[in-house]
CSV table of C-alpha atoms in Angstrom, one decimal:
chain,number,residue,atom,x,y,z
L,1,MET,CA,14.4,4.9,-1.1
L,2,ALA,CA,15.4,2.9,1.9
L,3,PRO,CA,17.4,-0.3,1.5
L,4,MET,CA,15.4,-3.4,1.1
L,5,ASN,CA,14.5,-5.0,4.4
L,6,THR,CA,16.0,-8.5,4.4
L,7,VAL,CA,15.1,-9.1,8.1
L,8,GLU,CA,12.4,-11.7,8.6
L,9,MET,CA,9.2,-9.8,9.4
L,10,ARG,CA,6.6,-12.6,9.3
L,11,GLU,CA,6.4,-16.3,10.1
L,12,GLY,CA,7.0,-18.6,7.1
L,13,GLU,CA,9.1,-16.2,5.1
L,14,VAL,CA,11.4,-17.8,2.5
L,15,GLY,CA,14.8,-16.7,1.3
L,16,ILE,CA,14.8,-15.1,-2.1
L,17,ASP,CA,17.9,-13.8,-3.9
L,18,PRO,CA,19.0,-12.9,-7.5
L,19,PRO,CA,20.4,-16.4,-8.3
L,20,LEU,CA,17.0,-18.0,-7.4
L,21,VAL,CA,15.1,-15.5,-9.5
L,22,GLY,CA,17.5,-16.1,-12.4
L,23,ARG,CA,16.8,-19.8,-12.2
L,24,LEU,CA,13.1,-19.3,-12.2
L,25,ILE,CA,13.3,-17.0,-15.2
L,26,ALA,CA,15.6,-19.3,-17.1
L,27,ARG,CA,13.3,-22.3,-16.6
L,28,GLN,CA,10.0,-20.7,-17.2
L,29,PHE,CA,10.7,-17.6,-19.4
L,30,PRO,CA,13.8,-18.6,-21.4
L,31,ALA,CA,13.4,-15.5,-23.7
L,32,TRP,CA,14.4,-13.4,-20.7
L,33,ALA,CA,17.1,-15.8,-19.4
L,34,ALA,CA,20.1,-13.6,-20.5
L,35,LEU,CA,18.8,-10.5,-18.7
L,36,PRO,CA,20.6,-9.4,-15.5
L,37,VAL,CA,18.7,-9.7,-12.2
L,38,ARG,CA,19.1,-7.1,-9.5
L,39,ARG,CA,17.4,-6.9,-6.1
L,40,LEU,CA,15.4,-3.7,-5.7
L,41,ASP,CA,15.4,-1.4,-2.7
L,42,SER,CA,12.0,-1.6,-1.0
L,43,THR,CA,10.5,-1.2,2.5
L,44,GLY,CA,7.6,-3.6,1.4
L,45,THR,CA,6.6,-6.4,3.8
L,46,GLU,CA,4.7,-8.7,1.5
L,47,ASN,CA,6.8,-9.2,-1.6
L,48,ALA,CA,10.4,-9.2,-2.8
L,49,MET,CA,11.1,-7.2,-6.0
L,50,PHE,CA,13.9,-7.8,-8.5
L,51,ARG,CA,14.6,-5.8,-11.6
L,52,LEU,CA,15.0,-7.9,-14.7
L,53,GLY,CA,17.0,-6.1,-17.4
L,54,THR,CA,15.8,-2.6,-17.9
L,55,GLU,CA,12.1,-3.2,-18.9
L,56,LEU,CA,10.9,-5.8,-16.4
L,57,VAL,CA,10.4,-6.4,-12.7
L,58,VAL,CA,9.9,-9.7,-11.0
L,59,ARG,CA,7.6,-9.8,-7.9
L,60,LEU,CA,7.6,-12.8,-5.5
L,61,PRO,CA,5.6,-13.3,-2.3
L,62,ARG,CA,7.8,-13.4,0.8
L,63,HIS,CA,5.5,-15.4,3.0
L,64,PRO,CA,2.3,-17.6,2.7
L,65,GLY,CA,-0.1,-14.7,3.5
L,66,ALA,CA,1.0,-12.8,0.4
L,67,VAL,CA,0.5,-15.7,-2.1
L,68,ALA,CA,-3.1,-15.0,-2.9
L,69,ASP,CA,-2.2,-11.5,-4.0
L,70,VAL,CA,-0.5,-13.0,-7.1
L,71,ALA,CA,-3.7,-14.3,-8.6
L,72,HIS,CA,-5.6,-11.3,-7.4
L,73,GLU,CA,-3.4,-8.8,-9.3
L,74,GLN,CA,-3.2,-11.0,-12.3
L,75,ARG,CA,-7.0,-11.0,-12.5
L,76,TRP,CA,-7.8,-7.4,-11.6
L,77,LEU,CA,-5.0,-5.2,-12.8
L,78,PRO,CA,-5.8,-5.8,-16.5
L,79,ARG,CA,-9.3,-4.6,-15.8
L,80,LEU,CA,-8.5,-1.7,-13.5
L,81,GLY,CA,-5.3,-0.4,-15.0
L,82,PRO,CA,-6.5,0.9,-18.4
L,83,LEU,CA,-9.3,2.9,-16.6
L,84,LEU,CA,-7.0,4.8,-14.3
L,85,PRO,CA,-5.3,8.2,-14.9
L,86,VAL,CA,-1.7,7.0,-14.1
L,87,ALA,CA,0.3,3.9,-14.8
L,88,THR,CA,-0.3,0.7,-12.8
L,89,PRO,CA,1.6,-2.6,-12.9
L,90,GLU,CA,1.1,-4.5,-16.1
L,91,PRO,CA,1.3,-8.3,-15.7
L,92,LEU,CA,3.5,-9.8,-18.5
L,93,GLY,CA,4.0,-13.3,-17.0
L,94,LEU,CA,2.7,-15.6,-14.3
L,95,GLY,CA,5.4,-17.9,-12.9
L,96,GLU,CA,4.8,-21.3,-11.2
L,97,PRO,CA,6.3,-22.9,-8.2
L,98,ASP,CA,9.7,-24.2,-9.3
L,99,ALA,CA,13.5,-24.3,-8.5
L,100,GLY,CA,12.9,-24.5,-4.8
L,101,PHE,CA,10.4,-21.6,-4.7
L,102,PRO,CA,7.0,-22.8,-3.4
L,103,TRP,CA,4.6,-20.3,-4.7
L,104,PRO,CA,3.3,-18.5,-7.9
L,105,TRP,CA,5.0,-15.2,-8.8
L,106,SER,CA,4.7,-12.5,-11.4
L,107,VAL,CA,6.6,-10.6,-14.0
L,108,TYR,CA,5.5,-7.0,-14.7
L,109,ARG,CA,6.6,-4.2,-17.0
L,110,TRP,CA,9.0,-1.8,-15.3
L,111,LEU,CA,7.5,1.5,-14.1
L,112,ASP,CA,9.8,4.6,-13.8
L,113,GLY,CA,9.5,6.8,-10.7
L,114,ARG,CA,10.6,7.1,-7.1
L,115,ASN,CA,8.8,6.8,-3.8
L,116,PRO,CA,8.0,10.1,-2.2
L,117,VAL,CA,8.9,10.7,1.4
L,118,ALA,CA,6.5,12.0,4.0
L,119,GLY,CA,7.6,15.4,5.2
L,120,ALA,CA,9.7,16.0,2.0
L,121,VAL,CA,7.2,16.1,-0.8
L,122,ALA,CA,8.5,18.5,-3.5
L,123,GLU,CA,5.2,19.8,-4.9
L,124,PRO,CA,2.5,18.7,-2.4
L,125,GLU,CA,-0.4,20.6,-4.0
L,126,ARG,CA,0.2,19.0,-7.4
L,127,LEU,CA,0.6,15.6,-5.8
L,128,ALA,CA,-2.5,16.1,-3.8
L,129,GLU,CA,-4.5,16.9,-6.9
L,130,ASP,CA,-3.1,13.8,-8.7
L,131,LEU,CA,-3.8,11.5,-5.8
L,132,GLY,CA,-7.3,12.8,-5.5
L,133,GLY,CA,-7.8,12.3,-9.2
L,134,PHE,CA,-6.6,8.7,-9.0
L,135,VAL,CA,-8.9,7.9,-6.0
L,136,SER,CA,-11.9,9.6,-7.6
L,137,ARG,CA,-11.4,7.7,-10.9
L,138,LEU,CA,-10.9,4.4,-9.2
L,139,ARG,CA,-14.2,4.9,-7.3
L,140,ARG,CA,-16.1,5.4,-10.5
L,141,ILE,CA,-15.1,2.0,-11.9
L,142,ASP,CA,-18.1,-0.4,-12.0
L,143,PRO,CA,-17.8,-2.5,-8.7
L,144,HIS,CA,-20.0,-5.3,-10.0
L,145,GLY,CA,-18.3,-8.6,-9.3
L,146,GLY,CA,-15.3,-7.0,-7.6
L,147,PRO,CA,-13.8,-8.8,-4.6
L,148,ALA,CA,-14.7,-7.5,-1.1
L,149,ALA,CA,-12.0,-5.3,0.3
L,150,ALA,CA,-10.6,-6.5,3.6
L,151,ARG,CA,-10.1,-2.8,4.5
L,152,GLY,CA,-13.6,-1.8,3.1
L,153,VAL,CA,-15.3,-2.9,6.3
L,154,PRO,CA,-16.8,-0.7,9.0
L,155,LEU,CA,-14.2,1.0,11.1
L,156,SER,CA,-15.6,-0.7,14.2
L,157,ALA,CA,-14.1,-4.0,12.9
L,158,ARG,CA,-10.7,-2.5,13.6
L,159,ASP,CA,-11.4,-1.5,17.2
L,160,GLU,CA,-10.2,-4.7,18.9
L,161,PRO,CA,-6.8,-5.0,17.0
L,162,THR,CA,-6.3,-1.2,17.3
L,163,ARG,CA,-6.8,-1.3,21.1
L,164,ALA,CA,-4.5,-4.3,21.3
L,165,ALA,CA,-1.8,-2.3,19.5
L,166,LEU,CA,-2.4,0.6,21.9
L,167,ALA,CA,-1.8,-1.8,24.8
L,168,GLN,CA,1.5,-2.9,23.2
L,169,LEU,CA,2.6,0.7,22.8
L,170,THR,CA,2.1,1.7,26.4
L,171,GLY,CA,5.2,3.5,27.6
L,172,ARG,CA,6.4,4.0,24.0
L,173,ILE,CA,3.9,6.6,22.8
L,174,ASP,CA,1.3,8.8,24.5
L,175,THR,CA,-1.5,6.2,24.3
L,176,ALA,CA,-4.0,8.3,26.2
L,177,ALA,CA,-3.6,11.1,23.7
L,178,VAL,CA,-4.0,8.8,20.7
L,179,THR,CA,-7.0,7.0,22.1
L,180,ALA,CA,-9.1,10.2,21.8
L,181,PRO,CA,-8.9,10.6,18.0
L,182,TRP,CA,-9.4,6.9,17.6
L,183,GLU,CA,-12.7,7.0,19.6
L,184,GLU,CA,-13.7,10.1,17.7
L,185,ALA,CA,-13.3,8.2,14.4
L,186,LEU,CA,-15.4,5.3,15.7
L,187,ARG,CA,-18.3,7.7,16.3
L,188,ALA,CA,-18.3,8.8,12.6
L,189,PRO,CA,-21.4,7.7,10.7
L,190,ALA,CA,-20.8,4.4,8.8
L,191,HIS,CA,-20.7,4.3,5.0
L,192,SER,CA,-24.2,4.5,3.6
L,193,GLY,CA,-23.6,4.6,-0.1
L,194,PRO,CA,-23.0,1.8,-2.6
L,195,PRO,CA,-19.7,-0.1,-2.4
L,196,ALA,CA,-16.9,1.3,-4.5
L,197,TRP,CA,-13.4,0.3,-5.5
L,198,ALA,CA,-10.5,1.2,-3.3
L,199,HIS,CA,-6.8,0.6,-3.6
L,200,ALA,CA,-6.7,0.1,0.2
L,201,ASP,CA,-3.0,0.5,0.7
L,202,LEU,CA,-2.1,4.0,-0.5
L,203,SER,CA,1.2,4.3,1.4
L,204,PRO,CA,4.3,6.2,0.2
L,205,GLY,CA,5.9,2.8,-0.8
L,206,ASN,CA,3.1,2.2,-3.2
L,207,VAL,CA,3.2,5.6,-4.9
L,208,LEU,CA,5.7,6.6,-7.6
L,209,VAL,CA,6.4,10.2,-8.6
L,210,GLY,CA,8.3,11.9,-11.3
L,211,GLY,CA,8.7,15.6,-12.1
L,212,GLY,CA,6.6,16.5,-9.1
L,213,ARG,CA,3.6,14.5,-10.4
L,214,LEU,CA,2.1,11.2,-9.6
L,215,SER,CA,3.4,8.8,-12.2
L,216,ALA,CA,2.2,5.4,-11.0
L,217,VAL,CA,0.4,3.5,-8.2
L,218,ILE,CA,1.6,0.0,-7.5
L,219,ASP,CA,0.7,-3.0,-5.3
L,220,PHE,CA,-3.0,-3.7,-5.8
L,221,GLY,CA,-2.9,-6.8,-3.5
L,222,CYS,CA,-5.4,-5.1,-1.1
L,223,ALA,CA,-7.7,-3.6,-3.8
L,224,GLY,CA,-11.3,-4.4,-3.6
L,225,VAL,CA,-14.9,-3.2,-3.1
L,226,GLY,CA,-16.5,-1.7,0.0
L,227,ASP,CA,-16.3,1.5,1.9
L,228,PRO,CA,-13.6,3.4,0.0
L,229,ALA,CA,-12.7,5.7,2.9
L,230,VAL,CA,-9.5,3.8,3.5
L,231,ASP,CA,-8.0,5.4,0.4
L,232,LEU,CA,-8.0,8.7,2.3
L,233,ILE,CA,-5.1,7.4,4.4
L,234,VAL,CA,-2.6,9.0,2.0
L,235,ALA,CA,-3.7,12.4,3.4
L,236,TRP,CA,-1.8,11.6,6.6
L,237,ASN,CA,0.8,9.1,5.6
L,238,LEU,CA,2.3,11.2,2.8
L,239,LEU,CA,0.7,14.6,2.2
L,240,PRO,CA,1.5,17.6,4.5
L,241,GLY,CA,-1.3,19.3,6.3
L,242,THR,CA,-1.2,22.2,3.9
L,243,ALA,CA,-2.2,20.0,1.0
L,244,ARG,CA,-4.9,17.9,2.7
L,245,ASP,CA,-7.8,20.1,1.8
L,246,THR,CA,-6.7,20.0,-1.9
L,247,PHE,CA,-6.8,16.2,-1.8
L,248,ARG,CA,-10.1,16.2,0.0
L,249,ARG,CA,-11.7,18.4,-2.5
L,250,ALA,CA,-10.4,16.4,-5.4
L,251,VAL,CA,-11.9,13.2,-3.9
L,252,GLY,CA,-15.1,14.9,-2.7
L,253,ALA,CA,-15.0,13.5,0.8
L,254,GLY,CA,-17.6,14.7,3.3
L,255,GLU,CA,-17.2,15.0,7.0
L,256,ALA,CA,-18.1,11.4,7.9
L,257,GLU,CA,-15.9,9.9,5.3
L,258,TRP,CA,-13.0,12.1,6.1
L,259,ALA,CA,-13.3,11.1,9.8
L,260,ARG,CA,-13.3,7.4,8.8
L,261,GLY,CA,-10.3,7.9,6.6
L,262,ARG,CA,-8.4,9.6,9.5
L,263,GLY,CA,-9.4,6.6,11.6
L,264,TRP,CA,-8.1,4.1,9.1
L,265,ALA,CA,-4.8,6.0,8.9
L,266,LEU,CA,-4.5,5.9,12.7
L,267,SER,CA,-5.5,2.3,13.0
L,268,ILE,CA,-3.1,1.0,10.3
L,269,SER,CA,-0.3,3.0,11.8
L,270,LEU,CA,-0.9,1.9,15.4
L,271,ILE,CA,-1.1,-1.8,14.4
L,272,GLN,CA,2.0,-1.5,12.2
L,273,LEU,CA,4.1,0.3,14.8
L,274,PRO,CA,4.7,-2.4,17.4
L,275,TYR,CA,4.9,-5.1,14.8
L,276,TYR,CA,7.6,-3.4,12.7
L,277,TRP,CA,9.3,-1.4,15.4
L,278,HIS,CA,12.6,-3.3,15.0
L,279,SER,CA,12.1,-5.3,11.8
L,280,ASN,CA,11.1,-2.5,9.4
L,281,PRO,CA,12.4,0.9,10.8
L,282,ALA,CA,11.2,2.9,7.7
L,283,LEU,CA,7.7,1.6,8.0
L,284,ALA,CA,7.7,2.2,11.8
L,285,GLU,CA,8.9,5.8,11.2
L,286,ASN,CA,6.1,6.4,8.8
L,287,SER,CA,3.6,5.1,11.4
L,288,ARG,CA,5.0,7.5,14.0
L,289,HIS,CA,4.7,10.3,11.4
L,290,VAL,CA,1.0,9.5,10.9
L,291,ILE,CA,0.3,9.4,14.6
L,292,ALA,CA,2.1,12.8,15.1
L,293,GLU,CA,0.2,14.4,12.2
L,294,ILE,CA,-3.2,13.2,13.6
L,295,LEU,CA,-2.4,14.4,17.1
L,296,ALA,CA,-1.3,17.8,15.8
L,297,GLU,CA,-4.5,18.0,13.7
L,298,ALA,CA,-6.6,17.1,16.8
L,299,GLY,CA,-4.8,19.8,18.8
L,300,ALA,CA,-5.5,22.4,16.1
L,301,ARG,CA,-9.2,21.5,16.1
């Protein structure tokens, strides 16, 4: 796993370090006060993660835009997690602003596993089946009362920011070549079925594997109800081309949904790339990987 990014990536970020986390724990969860605190490696952009002893992890928002995710996960993970086929974060404590930290934060049970790396997946077919099973099961959970997913909207809602990102990338990537698959995705029929649950951020950093199998899915801050095609992004941001059909069959995605999923993968990567070009090299590299995979796929078609 890449070293944790400590460079400021968003406006309003606050400094978070082990002594601060130790003070928060001591003041609000004294039963855990003697446990050592260690910063965790992560390429995440929204939250800072600290291991607390051997069985716990503390997750704190890095900037104001991530604060709402705390209450979101505290509410929905207990409902979603028990219904899913792999482990998900289990909230054990809700911290309050204190000790100089301005926002709520969470304590979760520790989940074993490691983040897979795009282009170096050990057993891609097995992982593709497991990821397909996770997405399929999540979609079958009753959506009634679920929050609207920001990434569950029609793909056309992403057109303006995607083209703005393309303009920023002029001279750095082949924007003409990338525009063609984006416009192809926009022509795909919109979602016509009922809304369904989606994780909405199935990136390598939010997937844990062990023994060649999917062991856990983390970070449900974007989870919500809408067009679930966004969860197909993992076919391009993690899985190799040889395993994509296995994943697609496991999910049961038709042509239109598959095209929308490809469009989501491309849009997310294009928007991320100029934003994190310097501040988060690992995330920028994964964005370049997605773009290359989609262009190669378009050439093969």
